[in-house]
Amino acid sequence: MAARVQPLTKRPASKRSVWSALASDYNKVSKLHLHQLFAGDPQRGERMAVEAVGLYLDYSKNRVTDETLRLLLRLADESGLRERIDAMFSGEKINITEKRAVLHVALRAPRDASILVDGKNVVPEVHSVLDKMADFSNRVRIGAWKGHTGKQIRNVINIGIGGSDLGPVMAYEALKHYSERAMNFRFVSNIDGTDFAEAVRGLDPAETLFIISSKTFTTLETMTNARTARSWSLAGLGNDETSVAKHFVAVSTNAAEVAKFGIDTANMFVFWDWVGGRYSMDSAIGLSTMVAIGPENFRSMLNGFHQMDEHFRTAPFEANLPVLMGLLGVWYNDFFGAQTAAVLPYEQYLKRFPAYLQQLTMESNGKHVTLSGKEVTRDTGPIYWGEPGTNGQHSFYQLIHQGTRLIPCDFIAFAKPLNPLQRHHDLLLANVFAQTEALAFGKTPEQVKAEGTPDWLVPHRVFEGNRPSNTILAEQLTPETLGKLVALYEHSVFTQGVVWNIDSFDQWGVELGKVLAQRIISELESPAEPILNHDSSTNTLVRRYRKLKEQQ
Ligand code: F6P
């Protein structure tokens, strides 16, 4: 079924005019230094900041003028962002290549909300799954759900990959402070056997519960790990098949495959095809998160997501956090030619946040054709990367400060620490503020000379500055704040996808490798020498691997 939202080919003329206006603006703004922009406007740091739903975004240290912002907002308007937001929230099939609605926002809608997909309100079903998850999580947490031998479950292992892993791992790490410390939570994703072997090391199968998380329940990595888990569990439980019911639950959209695998569908938590894998950490895919932090904290995370959803849906674009961040990203990506963007959380618990964002941003916006299948005329999604501060400062920040590339950075910090130890937090926050200041304003040759630096050393010690950043400051990392933060990036990715006129919700780019791997598996495993019809490089690698393997 065709989406009601028309591909933006309907609006090429006006869109082109704003792009060319932005290109002229870039010619002016790229010659300006942030220190001039700040000197010319003493209120800039207060003016170019927005606070919404408890997140404060300071975007003043970006290489933009009021005119740039005006044009970027016009770009959003002319790209039809308002209509596309409405289309997403009302359940239209905006994922046009998969003919699916995109309704992660329904996962966090309040119980009394109504969101229709094909004429059916999906919110009651969302809450019924949440209730089932809460009941299960409580039973596991208090020890009412026992293992096959009657022992309490102490270890929960989530097996999944991509969106069925990165969200759960990131959320567990981010919210570890709120987690049940008497239990262990581990995550297996890689098909590399080491991942599984290390995850179960030292664990007692009688105390171990596996959550097999897979939207499709056909993903090679997950199914391979799930079968290995089944063998490991059965081997430790007297090979009694009835133990599976106590040690395996599934999270999926595919009941038939779950049953085929041997998990009772009574122990299955469902979600729906209108939830993309990378947008699913707040669906049943978050079951391990809920067991770890408890249903109340999970609901408070959903509430945080919902607050940001409502902000995105209703706030005027000039005061809309995801819209502003998304547009600034477009500005650097398409006008400054920035190839990457760094996300730098100054919060150790967010150590997996950049990895999570990599799938969210790059699987969503790494696209080369528009909604109508034409080659894009602008660069799309940048490469996202990052590490928590201050570790990154002693590693790659050198390049951000003095290298030849422009890397827009998002700094994320919290006013109140979860582990207040002596002066640690003030020192941490001093580093955040110092980094954004140094990046923006740098240090001139005159300043370096005035410090008594010998002439030959001066160029090495100069910081040209003018390196842009956003700072996101919140009160404290709580489940609610995490929900807001994730939704902020989800909607910022959406904003960019609308501007680029691409489908941010499909992921055809991961298919080819999967298909080719299937073909190669039999060539690696066949006892007889296979006839190979690949290119000469792949053929040689296959032969070499087979030979090395035989020598073991
Ligand atoms: O990597 C491709 C992908 O389809 C992701 O989008 C998804 O999150 C991941 O694989 C896992 O898929 P599934 O949950 O179906 O196992």
mmCIF file with all atom_site columns, C-alpha atoms in Angstrom, residues 68 73 105 118 137 217 247 254 263 360 394-395 404 432 490 497 519:
data_model
loop_
_atom_site.group_PDB
_atom_site.id
_atom_site.type_symbol
_atom_site.label_atom_id
_atom_site.label_alt_id
_atom_site.label_comp_id
_atom_site.label_asym_id
_atom_site.label_entity_id
_atom_site.label_seq_id
_atom_site.pdbx_PDB_ins_code
_atom_site.Cartn_x
_atom_site.Cartn_y
_atom_site.Cartn_z
_atom_site.occupancy
_atom_site.B_iso_or_equiv
_atom_site.pdbx_formal_charge
_atom_site.auth_seq_id
_atom_site.auth_comp_id
_atom_site.auth_asym_id
_atom_site.auth_atom_id
_atom_site.pdbx_PDB_model_num
ATOM 1  C CA . THR A 1 68  ? 21.570 29.942  9.175  1.00 0.00 ? 68  THR A CA 1
ATOM 2  C CA . LEU A 1 73  ? 14.138 25.758  9.872  1.00 0.00 ? 73  LEU A CA 1
ATOM 3  C CA . VAL A 1 105 ? 6.110  6.042   19.846 1.00 0.00 ? 105 VAL A CA 1
ATOM 4  C CA . ASP A 1 118 ? -4.946 -0.510  9.880  1.00 0.00 ? 118 ASP A CA 1
ATOM 5  C CA . SER A 1 137 ? 10.023 -9.716  35.839 1.00 0.00 ? 137 SER A CA 1
ATOM 6  C CA . PHE A 1 217 ? 13.487 -15.431 15.141 1.00 0.00 ? 217 PHE A CA 1
ATOM 7  C CA . HIS A 1 247 ? 15.115 -21.652 31.445 1.00 0.00 ? 247 HIS A CA 1
ATOM 8  C CA . ASN A 1 254 ? 7.215  -14.626 15.045 1.00 0.00 ? 254 ASN A CA 1
ATOM 9  C CA . ILE A 1 263 ? 9.890  -22.538 23.399 1.00 0.00 ? 263 ILE A CA 1
ATOM 10 C CA . LEU A 1 360 ? 20.234 3.839   15.396 1.00 0.00 ? 360 LEU A CA 1
ATOM 11 C CA . HIS A 1 394 ? 43.474 10.957  26.354 1.00 0.00 ? 394 HIS A CA 1
ATOM 12 C CA . SER A 1 395 ? 42.951 9.160   23.110 1.00 0.00 ? 395 SER A CA 1
ATOM 13 C CA . THR A 1 404 ? 42.443 18.547  9.687  1.00 0.00 ? 404 THR A CA 1
ATOM 14 C CA . VAL A 1 432 ? 33.133 18.864  29.752 1.00 0.00 ? 432 VAL A CA 1
ATOM 15 C CA . GLU A 1 490 ? 15.545 8.764   17.514 1.00 0.00 ? 490 GLU A CA 1
ATOM 16 C CA . GLY A 1 497 ? 15.815 11.305  7.170  1.00 0.00 ? 497 GLY A CA 1
ATOM 17 C CA . ARG A 1 519 ? 26.418 -19.811 0.378  1.00 0.00 ? 519 ARG A CA 1
#
